[in-house]
Short mmCIF file of C-alpha atoms and ligand atoms in Angstrom, two decimals:
data_model
loop_
_atom_site.label_atom_id
_atom_site.label_comp_id
_atom_site.label_asym_id
_atom_site.label_seq_id
_atom_site.Cartn_x
_atom_site.Cartn_y
_atom_site.Cartn_z
CA MET A 229 33.74 -36.80 -37.26
CA ILE A 230 37.27 -37.92 -38.49
CA LYS A 231 38.48 -40.80 -36.57
CA ALA A 232 42.02 -42.34 -36.21
CA VAL A 233 42.51 -44.96 -38.78
CA ARG A 234 41.59 -48.52 -37.83
CA GLY A 235 44.47 -50.25 -36.14
CA THR A 236 45.97 -46.89 -34.92
CA ARG A 237 45.55 -45.12 -31.71
CA ASP A 238 46.32 -42.07 -29.75
CA LEU A 239 48.58 -42.52 -26.63
CA LEU A 240 47.21 -40.14 -24.10
CA PRO A 241 48.37 -38.98 -20.65
CA PRO A 242 48.50 -40.31 -17.97
CA GLU A 243 49.49 -43.53 -20.00
CA THR A 244 52.23 -41.69 -21.81
CA ALA A 245 54.10 -41.44 -18.59
CA LEU A 246 54.42 -45.17 -18.68
CA TRP A 247 55.94 -45.15 -22.13
CA ASN A 248 58.53 -42.51 -20.92
CA PHE A 249 59.17 -44.75 -17.96
CA VAL A 250 59.81 -47.67 -20.23
CA GLU A 251 62.03 -45.63 -22.63
CA ALA A 252 64.06 -44.15 -19.78
CA ALA A 253 64.69 -47.64 -18.28
CA VAL A 254 65.58 -49.01 -21.67
CA ARG A 255 68.09 -46.12 -22.41
CA ASP A 256 69.65 -46.62 -18.80
CA VAL A 257 69.92 -50.42 -19.17
CA PHE A 258 71.12 -50.49 -22.68
CA ARG A 259 73.79 -47.92 -21.87
CA ALA A 260 75.29 -50.15 -19.28
CA TYR A 261 75.72 -52.73 -21.93
CA ASN A 262 77.41 -50.05 -24.22
CA PHE A 263 74.66 -49.87 -26.75
CA GLN A 264 74.18 -46.53 -28.63
CA GLU A 265 71.04 -45.23 -30.44
CA ILE A 266 70.37 -45.28 -34.14
CA ARG A 267 67.52 -43.59 -36.01
CA THR A 268 66.67 -44.72 -39.50
CA PRO A 269 63.92 -43.35 -41.78
CA ILE A 270 60.27 -44.52 -41.28
CA PHE A 271 59.95 -45.34 -44.85
CA GLU A 272 62.50 -47.09 -47.24
CA SER A 273 62.55 -48.54 -50.70
CA THR A 274 60.20 -51.61 -50.89
CA GLU A 275 62.98 -53.83 -52.16
CA LEU A 276 64.75 -53.52 -48.93
CA PHE A 277 62.07 -55.39 -47.11
CA ALA A 278 61.30 -57.88 -50.01
CA ARG A 279 64.96 -58.89 -49.92
CA GLY A 280 65.64 -58.38 -46.10
CA VAL A 281 62.42 -59.75 -44.49
CA GLY A 282 61.75 -62.25 -47.17
CA ASP A 283 59.35 -62.66 -50.01
CA GLU A 284 57.39 -65.50 -48.51
CA THR A 285 56.89 -63.96 -45.13
CA ASP A 286 53.38 -62.83 -44.08
CA ILE A 287 54.75 -59.27 -43.55
CA VAL A 288 55.92 -58.95 -47.16
CA THR A 289 53.11 -60.87 -48.82
CA LYS A 290 50.14 -59.29 -47.00
CA GLU A 291 51.11 -56.65 -44.40
CA MET A 292 53.12 -53.85 -45.81
CA TYR A 293 51.91 -50.30 -46.49
CA THR A 294 53.46 -49.78 -49.97
CA TRP A 295 52.79 -47.02 -52.47
CA ASP A 296 54.30 -45.78 -55.69
CA ASP A 297 55.98 -42.60 -55.05
CA LYS A 298 55.77 -40.31 -58.20
CA ALA A 299 58.70 -38.44 -59.32
CA ARG A 300 58.47 -34.64 -58.63
CA ALA A 301 61.19 -33.61 -61.09
CA ALA A 302 62.62 -34.81 -64.32
CA SER A 303 65.86 -35.63 -62.47
CA GLU A 304 63.96 -37.96 -60.08
CA LYS A 305 62.58 -41.48 -60.72
CA GLY A 306 59.46 -42.73 -59.21
CA GLN A 307 59.84 -45.63 -56.96
CA SER A 308 57.99 -48.12 -54.73
CA LEU A 309 58.15 -47.12 -51.00
CA THR A 310 57.15 -48.89 -47.89
CA LEU A 311 56.48 -47.79 -44.30
CA ARG A 312 58.91 -49.87 -42.28
CA PRO A 313 57.26 -53.05 -40.89
CA GLU A 314 60.34 -53.72 -38.79
CA ASN A 315 63.69 -52.01 -38.23
CA THR A 316 66.35 -54.57 -38.54
CA ALA A 317 66.46 -54.27 -42.38
CA GLY A 318 66.81 -50.57 -42.05
CA VAL A 319 69.72 -50.92 -39.48
CA VAL A 320 71.52 -53.26 -41.70
CA ARG A 321 71.02 -51.09 -44.86
CA ALA A 322 72.42 -48.11 -42.64
CA TYR A 323 75.27 -50.28 -41.68
CA ILE A 324 76.30 -50.99 -45.25
CA GLU A 325 75.62 -47.49 -46.49
CA ASN A 326 77.59 -45.81 -43.66
CA HIS A 327 80.43 -48.38 -43.76
CA LEU A 328 79.80 -49.00 -40.06
CA TRP A 329 82.21 -52.04 -40.26
CA ASP A 330 84.99 -49.47 -39.92
CA ARG A 331 83.83 -49.14 -36.29
CA GLY A 332 84.45 -52.76 -35.52
CA LEU A 333 81.46 -54.28 -33.49
CA ASN A 334 78.42 -52.07 -33.66
CA LYS A 335 75.89 -52.25 -30.68
CA LEU A 336 72.95 -50.27 -31.83
CA TYR A 337 69.42 -49.77 -30.37
CA TYR A 338 66.36 -47.96 -31.59
CA ILE A 339 62.88 -46.92 -30.45
CA GLY A 340 60.17 -46.07 -32.89
CA PRO A 341 56.88 -46.89 -34.81
CA GLN A 342 56.56 -49.78 -37.09
CA PHE A 343 53.63 -50.49 -39.55
CA ARG A 344 51.88 -53.74 -40.56
CA ARG A 345 48.44 -54.28 -41.99
CA GLU A 346 47.52 -57.04 -39.59
CA ARG A 347 43.93 -57.81 -38.31
CA PRO A 348 43.63 -55.44 -35.37
CA ALA A 349 43.15 -57.04 -31.91
CA LYS A 350 44.07 -56.41 -28.31
CA GLY A 351 47.80 -55.96 -28.43
CA ARG A 352 47.99 -55.97 -32.21
CA TYR A 353 48.00 -52.74 -34.05
CA ARG A 354 48.73 -51.40 -37.55
CA GLN A 355 50.99 -48.80 -36.16
CA PHE A 356 52.82 -50.18 -33.11
CA TYR A 357 56.17 -49.37 -31.46
CA GLN A 358 59.27 -51.42 -31.15
CA ILE A 359 62.39 -51.18 -29.09
CA GLY A 360 65.10 -53.09 -30.67
CA ALA A 361 68.90 -53.61 -30.59
CA GLU A 362 71.29 -55.04 -33.08
CA VAL A 363 74.87 -56.32 -32.55
CA ILE A 364 76.58 -56.37 -35.95
CA GLY A 365 80.13 -56.23 -37.34
CA PRO A 366 82.88 -58.13 -39.06
CA ALA A 367 83.34 -61.65 -37.68
CA SER A 368 86.94 -60.50 -36.70
CA ALA A 369 85.29 -58.23 -34.24
CA GLY A 370 83.55 -61.13 -32.50
CA SER A 371 80.15 -60.59 -33.81
CA GLU A 372 79.56 -64.38 -34.29
CA SER A 373 80.56 -65.25 -30.73
CA PRO A 374 77.90 -67.01 -28.59
CA ALA A 375 79.03 -64.44 -25.92
CA ARG A 376 77.08 -61.81 -27.91
CA ASP A 377 73.92 -63.99 -28.14
CA ALA A 378 73.98 -64.54 -24.37
CA GLU A 379 74.80 -60.93 -23.60
CA VAL A 380 71.78 -59.69 -25.50
CA LEU A 381 69.60 -62.29 -23.69
CA GLU A 382 70.88 -61.42 -20.39
CA MET A 383 70.49 -57.68 -21.01
CA LEU A 384 66.78 -58.36 -21.96
CA ALA A 385 66.07 -60.29 -18.66
CA THR A 386 67.80 -57.43 -16.75
CA LEU A 387 65.47 -54.85 -18.52
CA LEU A 388 62.34 -56.91 -17.78
CA ASP A 389 63.41 -57.38 -14.08
CA ARG A 390 64.14 -53.65 -13.83
CA LEU A 391 60.70 -52.96 -15.25
CA GLY A 392 59.18 -55.03 -12.48
CA ILE A 393 57.88 -57.71 -15.06
CA THR A 394 58.76 -61.04 -13.26
CA ASP A 395 56.66 -63.67 -14.98
CA TRP A 396 58.38 -63.77 -18.29
CA ASN A 397 59.37 -66.92 -20.13
CA LEU A 398 62.37 -67.19 -22.47
CA GLU A 399 61.86 -69.56 -25.44
CA LEU A 400 65.14 -70.40 -27.23
CA ASN A 401 65.82 -72.36 -30.29
CA SER A 402 68.57 -72.61 -33.10
CA VAL A 403 67.35 -72.52 -36.53
CA GLY A 404 70.74 -73.61 -37.85
CA THR A 405 72.94 -72.27 -40.74
CA PRO A 406 71.52 -72.10 -44.23
CA ALA A 407 73.11 -75.41 -45.00
CA ASP A 408 71.37 -77.02 -42.03
CA ARG A 409 68.22 -75.42 -43.14
CA GLY A 410 68.64 -76.62 -46.90
CA GLN A 411 68.48 -80.26 -45.53
CA PHE A 412 65.69 -79.46 -43.09
CA ASN A 413 63.61 -77.80 -45.91
CA GLU A 414 63.99 -80.91 -48.13
CA ALA A 415 62.85 -83.21 -45.24
CA LEU A 416 60.00 -80.85 -44.50
CA ARG A 417 58.86 -80.84 -48.15
CA ALA A 418 58.96 -84.61 -48.24
CA ALA A 419 56.92 -84.80 -44.98
CA LEU A 420 54.42 -82.13 -46.23
CA ASP A 421 53.84 -83.58 -49.67
CA PRO A 422 51.30 -86.23 -48.59
CA VAL A 423 49.52 -84.02 -46.09
CA LYS A 424 49.61 -80.56 -47.52
CA ASP A 425 46.32 -80.87 -49.19
CA LYS A 426 44.58 -81.21 -45.80
CA MET A 427 46.13 -77.87 -44.76
CA CYS A 428 45.10 -74.26 -45.19
CA GLY A 429 45.75 -72.37 -48.49
CA ASP A 430 48.71 -70.49 -47.12
CA CYS A 431 50.40 -73.76 -46.01
CA GLN A 432 49.71 -75.33 -49.35
CA ARG A 433 51.73 -72.49 -50.92
CA ARG A 434 54.37 -72.52 -48.25
CA ALA A 435 54.84 -76.30 -48.51
CA VAL A 436 56.14 -75.63 -52.10
CA THR A 437 58.00 -72.25 -51.83
CA ASN A 438 59.30 -71.95 -48.31
CA PRO A 439 58.20 -75.00 -46.10
CA LEU A 440 59.90 -73.50 -42.95
CA ARG A 441 57.17 -70.75 -42.90
CA VAL A 442 54.55 -73.46 -42.20
CA PHE A 443 55.62 -73.30 -38.57
CA ASP A 444 54.18 -69.76 -38.48
CA CYS A 445 50.72 -71.13 -39.23
CA LYS A 446 47.98 -70.20 -36.65
CA VAL A 447 45.09 -72.21 -38.09
CA PRO A 448 43.98 -74.64 -35.41
CA ALA A 449 43.14 -77.54 -37.73
CA ASP A 450 46.62 -77.48 -39.15
CA GLN A 451 48.30 -77.84 -35.75
CA PRO A 452 48.12 -81.66 -35.37
CA ILE A 453 49.76 -82.02 -38.76
CA ILE A 454 52.50 -79.46 -37.85
CA ASP A 455 53.13 -81.41 -34.75
CA THR A 456 54.12 -84.49 -36.75
CA LEU A 457 56.66 -82.61 -38.90
CA PRO A 458 60.41 -83.04 -38.52
CA ARG A 459 62.10 -80.40 -36.35
CA ILE A 460 65.19 -78.34 -37.12
CA SER A 461 66.85 -79.66 -34.00
CA GLN A 462 67.32 -82.97 -35.89
CA PHE A 463 69.21 -81.27 -38.57
CA LEU A 464 71.65 -79.03 -36.87
CA GLY A 465 75.23 -79.46 -37.97
CA GLY A 466 78.14 -79.75 -35.62
CA GLU A 467 79.02 -76.06 -35.62
CA SER A 468 75.41 -74.98 -35.00
CA ARG A 469 75.06 -77.32 -32.28
CA LYS A 470 78.29 -76.22 -30.58
CA HIS A 471 77.23 -72.53 -30.87
CA PHE A 472 73.79 -73.25 -29.44
CA ASP A 473 75.29 -75.24 -26.39
CA ALA A 474 77.72 -72.35 -25.72
CA VAL A 475 74.98 -69.78 -25.63
CA GLN A 476 73.06 -72.09 -23.23
CA GLU A 477 76.09 -72.43 -21.06
CA ILE A 478 76.67 -68.79 -20.67
CA LEU A 479 72.96 -68.26 -19.93
CA ARG A 480 73.22 -70.94 -17.05
CA SER A 481 76.19 -69.16 -15.64
CA VAL A 482 74.43 -65.71 -15.53
CA GLU A 483 71.28 -67.55 -14.16
CA VAL A 484 68.95 -66.56 -16.93
CA GLU A 485 66.25 -69.18 -17.29
CA PHE A 486 65.10 -70.33 -20.60
CA HIS A 487 63.21 -73.23 -22.26
CA VAL A 488 64.34 -74.84 -25.59
CA ASN A 489 61.40 -74.96 -28.05
CA ASP A 490 62.28 -76.60 -31.14
CA ARG A 491 59.11 -75.46 -32.97
CA LEU A 492 60.21 -71.87 -32.70
CA VAL A 493 61.35 -70.69 -36.20
CA ARG A 494 60.12 -66.88 -36.11
CA GLY A 495 58.26 -65.18 -38.88
CA LEU A 496 61.18 -63.79 -40.79
CA ASP A 497 63.49 -65.43 -43.23
CA TYR A 498 66.75 -63.82 -42.34
CA TYR A 499 67.44 -65.74 -38.89
CA THR A 500 70.24 -68.14 -38.50
CA ARG A 501 71.28 -70.18 -35.46
CA THR A 502 69.92 -68.51 -32.31
CA ALA A 503 66.19 -67.63 -32.31
CA PHE A 504 64.24 -66.46 -29.28
CA GLU A 505 61.02 -65.09 -27.89
CA PHE A 506 60.00 -63.81 -24.49
CA THR A 507 56.37 -64.37 -23.54
CA HIS A 508 54.33 -63.02 -20.74
CA GLY A 509 51.39 -64.89 -19.14
CA ALA A 510 49.24 -61.78 -18.51
CA LEU A 511 49.02 -60.89 -22.00
CA GLY A 512 46.54 -63.44 -23.34
CA ALA A 513 46.63 -64.40 -27.01
CA GLN A 514 49.18 -61.86 -28.25
CA ASN A 515 51.68 -63.03 -25.56
CA ALA A 516 54.84 -62.53 -27.25
CA ILE A 517 56.56 -59.40 -25.77
CA LEU A 518 59.64 -59.58 -27.84
CA GLY A 519 61.50 -61.75 -30.37
CA GLY A 520 64.72 -61.85 -32.00
CA GLY A 521 67.71 -63.87 -33.23
CA ARG A 522 70.75 -64.09 -35.25
CA TYR A 523 70.98 -62.95 -38.88
CA ASP A 524 74.51 -63.90 -40.01
CA GLY A 525 73.71 -63.62 -43.76
CA LEU A 526 71.47 -60.55 -43.94
CA SER A 527 74.08 -57.98 -44.85
CA GLU A 528 75.11 -60.04 -47.73
CA MET A 529 71.52 -60.67 -48.80
CA LEU A 530 71.27 -56.83 -48.97
CA GLY A 531 74.38 -56.42 -51.10
CA GLY A 532 76.84 -55.74 -48.18
CA PRO A 533 79.87 -57.41 -46.76
CA ALA A 534 79.77 -60.39 -44.50
CA ALA A 535 78.44 -59.02 -41.23
CA PRO A 536 77.22 -61.46 -38.60
CA GLY A 537 74.70 -60.07 -36.21
CA ILE A 538 72.15 -60.65 -33.55
CA GLY A 539 69.23 -58.53 -32.43
CA PHE A 540 65.70 -58.31 -31.09
CA ALA A 541 62.45 -56.29 -31.13
CA ILE A 542 60.36 -55.52 -28.07
CA GLY A 543 56.71 -54.81 -28.68
CA GLU A 544 56.55 -51.63 -26.72
CA ASP A 545 52.73 -51.48 -26.73
CA ARG A 546 52.63 -54.95 -25.18
CA LEU A 547 55.37 -54.24 -22.75
CA VAL A 548 53.51 -51.16 -21.44
CA MET A 549 50.39 -53.25 -21.16
CA SER A 550 52.04 -55.98 -19.08
CA LEU A 551 53.32 -53.14 -16.77
CA LYS A 552 50.11 -51.23 -16.09
CA GLU A 553 49.11 -52.74 -12.80
CA THR A 554 52.44 -52.12 -11.08
CA ALA A 555 53.09 -48.72 -12.48
CA GLU A 556 51.08 -46.41 -10.32
CA GLY A 557 54.18 -44.78 -8.82
CA VAL A 558 55.40 -43.63 -12.19
CA LEU A 559 53.08 -40.75 -12.55
CA ARG A 560 54.22 -37.51 -11.35
CA LYS A 561 51.50 -35.05 -10.11
CA PRO A 562 52.23 -31.32 -9.68
CA ASP A 563 54.02 -30.41 -6.49
CA ALA A 564 52.13 -27.15 -6.44
CA TYR A 565 49.46 -25.13 -8.12
CA VAL A 566 50.44 -21.42 -8.32
CA ALA A 567 47.11 -19.32 -8.01
CA PRO A 568 47.30 -15.68 -9.03
CA MET A 569 44.93 -13.27 -7.48
CA ALA A 570 43.51 -10.51 -9.76
CA GLY A 571 46.21 -8.59 -11.74
CA MET A 572 48.95 -11.01 -10.52
CA ASN A 573 49.60 -13.24 -13.68
CA GLY A 574 53.04 -11.60 -14.08
CA GLU A 575 54.18 -12.13 -10.55
CA ALA A 576 52.76 -15.73 -10.50
CA ALA A 577 54.60 -16.70 -13.65
CA LYS A 578 57.97 -15.27 -12.19
CA LEU A 579 57.46 -17.22 -8.97
CA ALA A 580 56.47 -20.40 -10.94
CA HIS A 581 59.56 -19.92 -13.05
CA GLU A 582 61.86 -19.91 -10.06
CA LEU A 583 60.24 -23.02 -8.48
CA ARG A 584 60.49 -24.99 -11.79
CA ARG A 585 64.22 -24.38 -11.81
CA HIS A 586 64.42 -26.49 -8.71
CA ASP A 587 62.90 -29.69 -10.43
CA LEU A 588 59.51 -28.95 -8.95
CA VAL A 589 56.41 -29.65 -11.09
CA ILE A 590 54.27 -26.45 -11.06
CA GLU A 591 50.83 -26.02 -12.58
CA LEU A 592 50.24 -22.21 -13.07
CA GLY A 593 46.74 -20.88 -12.79
CA ASP A 594 45.21 -17.68 -14.23
CA ASP A 595 44.28 -14.39 -12.41
CA ALA A 596 40.80 -14.50 -14.03
CA PHE A 597 39.93 -17.43 -11.84
CA LYS A 598 38.21 -16.62 -8.41
CA LEU A 599 39.93 -18.41 -5.57
CA LYS A 600 37.24 -21.15 -5.44
CA LYS A 601 37.89 -22.00 -8.99
CA SER A 602 41.69 -22.08 -8.56
CA PHE A 603 41.23 -24.54 -5.63
CA GLU A 604 39.01 -26.68 -7.90
CA ALA A 605 41.59 -26.62 -10.67
CA ALA A 606 44.44 -27.39 -8.30
CA THR A 607 42.52 -30.36 -6.80
CA ARG A 608 41.66 -31.72 -10.27
CA ALA A 609 45.33 -31.52 -11.23
CA GLY A 610 46.17 -33.65 -8.24
CA ALA A 611 48.59 -30.85 -6.86
CA LYS A 612 50.00 -31.30 -3.48
CA TYR A 613 49.97 -27.67 -2.56
CA ILE A 614 48.27 -24.53 -3.61
CA LEU A 615 50.39 -21.38 -3.38
CA ILE A 616 48.51 -17.97 -3.48
CA VAL A 617 50.00 -15.06 -5.13
CA GLY A 618 48.23 -11.69 -4.11
CA GLU A 619 49.41 -8.16 -3.91
CA ASN A 620 49.93 -8.41 -0.19
CA GLU A 621 52.03 -11.59 -0.59
CA VAL A 622 54.25 -10.15 -3.28
CA THR A 623 54.79 -6.86 -1.11
CA ALA A 624 55.75 -8.87 1.96
CA ASP A 625 57.55 -11.56 -0.10
CA VAL A 626 55.78 -14.15 2.03
CA PHE A 627 53.21 -16.46 0.55
CA THR A 628 50.28 -18.55 1.73
CA LEU A 629 51.06 -22.35 1.06
CA LYS A 630 48.24 -24.78 1.70
CA ASN A 631 48.51 -28.62 1.67
CA LEU A 632 45.44 -29.80 -0.21
CA ALA A 633 45.32 -33.23 1.32
CA THR A 634 45.65 -32.19 5.02
CA GLY A 635 44.28 -28.57 4.80
CA GLU A 636 47.26 -27.31 6.73
CA GLN A 637 47.98 -23.73 5.83
CA VAL A 638 51.29 -21.80 6.55
CA SER A 639 52.95 -18.55 5.62
CA VAL A 640 56.31 -19.08 3.94
CA PRO A 641 59.04 -16.56 2.99
CA ARG A 642 59.92 -16.78 -0.69
CA ALA A 643 63.49 -17.96 0.14
CA GLU A 644 62.07 -20.97 1.88
CA LEU A 645 59.37 -22.03 -0.58
CA VAL A 646 61.42 -24.69 -2.52
CA ARG A 647 62.44 -26.46 0.70
CA ARG A 648 58.89 -26.38 2.08
CA ILE A 649 57.28 -27.83 -1.12
CA GLN A 650 60.01 -30.35 -1.47
CA GLY A 651 59.68 -31.57 2.16
P1 AMP B 705 58.64 -59.24 -34.92
O1 AMP B 705 59.26 -58.21 -35.56
O2 AMP B 705 57.40 -59.86 -35.65
O3 AMP B 705 59.51 -60.36 -34.42
O4 AMP B 705 57.89 -58.72 -33.56
C1 AMP B 705 58.53 -58.46 -32.44
C2 AMP B 705 57.54 -57.92 -31.37
O5 AMP B 705 56.78 -56.86 -31.92
C3 AMP B 705 56.46 -58.92 -31.03
O6 AMP B 705 56.93 -59.84 -30.07
C4 AMP B 705 55.43 -58.15 -30.51
O7 AMP B 705 55.59 -57.81 -29.13
C5 AMP B 705 55.53 -56.85 -31.24
N1 AMP B 705 54.59 -56.81 -32.45
C6 AMP B 705 54.76 -57.31 -33.64
N2 AMP B 705 53.59 -57.06 -34.43
C7 AMP B 705 52.82 -56.16 -33.66
C8 AMP B 705 51.66 -55.64 -33.85
N3 AMP B 705 50.90 -55.68 -35.01
N4 AMP B 705 51.03 -54.82 -32.80
C9 AMP B 705 51.79 -54.79 -31.62
N5 AMP B 705 52.91 -55.36 -31.43
C10 AMP B 705 53.45 -56.11 -32.48
#
């Protein structure tokens, strides 16, 4: 038997209704904040992620699905391609390529699959789905303002509330400007030098190449050492501090609760200043539902103009998991099962078509089924009513409608069927 590849899975009904419910709420909430959808390709040139996500990140060093794409014609060149492990680099590439700065401030969102070769676990997949948004544009359009950071965070709190997820926790930090980080990295290197030999292999390498990434380490034995390291909060310059304070002040005024966590540095290299994560208690070890932050230098790193920005990515798989218990009401069962008697498939299809035009969910049977089998199929489908379509009914234009829960059975003229079923 051929099986789905390790770390991938099928999303099946009825659970897919939850995914649709989440995505509909996302589109609705994001629209109110004037975000518009962008769709970028699922694969990009490898170099985009190496430069955009960072050479030393876990994603780029171990997790990307990369292959050499052979040339198919003399006019083409072969090139290294990668399935996107995240979507921010793709959005920023699209911003540069399509000159989106002409539009001033861009508020964009996306929904789609991402790919990372991680160790599969509950809530961690190799193909997973992210819902993300990016606010990006020239500084003159206000893209650097702390108002943008706070707006994005407030939008996320609104979305989670709308989905009925209440026990979330917002962890907030500032990772400073590249200049702040330069000083911090030096201090980190100095602090790591005498202790790095006691740390895991990854940390020994990070201590030399990109010490900030030591904070991504999950090895339990390394944690007491990491706890003694200097924190970025001690190295924030005046501008960074002012920006961070302003974000917090707006959050307080819109009553979004948060907790400053000065260990939070996020697993991607492009972040500057604001960095954040929302966690949810019920999720267990993989408790981060979403993460994001500011990436003021990313466009320039990718060869574009200066374009400060802030964004986030929600793990949709985890969002759906944290929703499951509360989401019974989301599933819509058929309002009626239309059961044709022998030779009545055509008439039944016509009636079903009429009813469906009125926003009713109709399951249509088959005239090869005996009445008993139609009742069984209607019950299995969870239909509220069964509607029997026989020759006599069609001639009289009056149909038998039976409520499957109560057993109540009535004769209803065609013109009144919609109202009866809706009621
Ligand atoms: P990141 O792009 O690493 O900041 O991740 C943003 C969010 O995507 C995380 O908070 C998770 O909810 C989700 N996520 C990241 N990696 C995975 C994965 N392998 N499987 C499922 N969800 C993931």
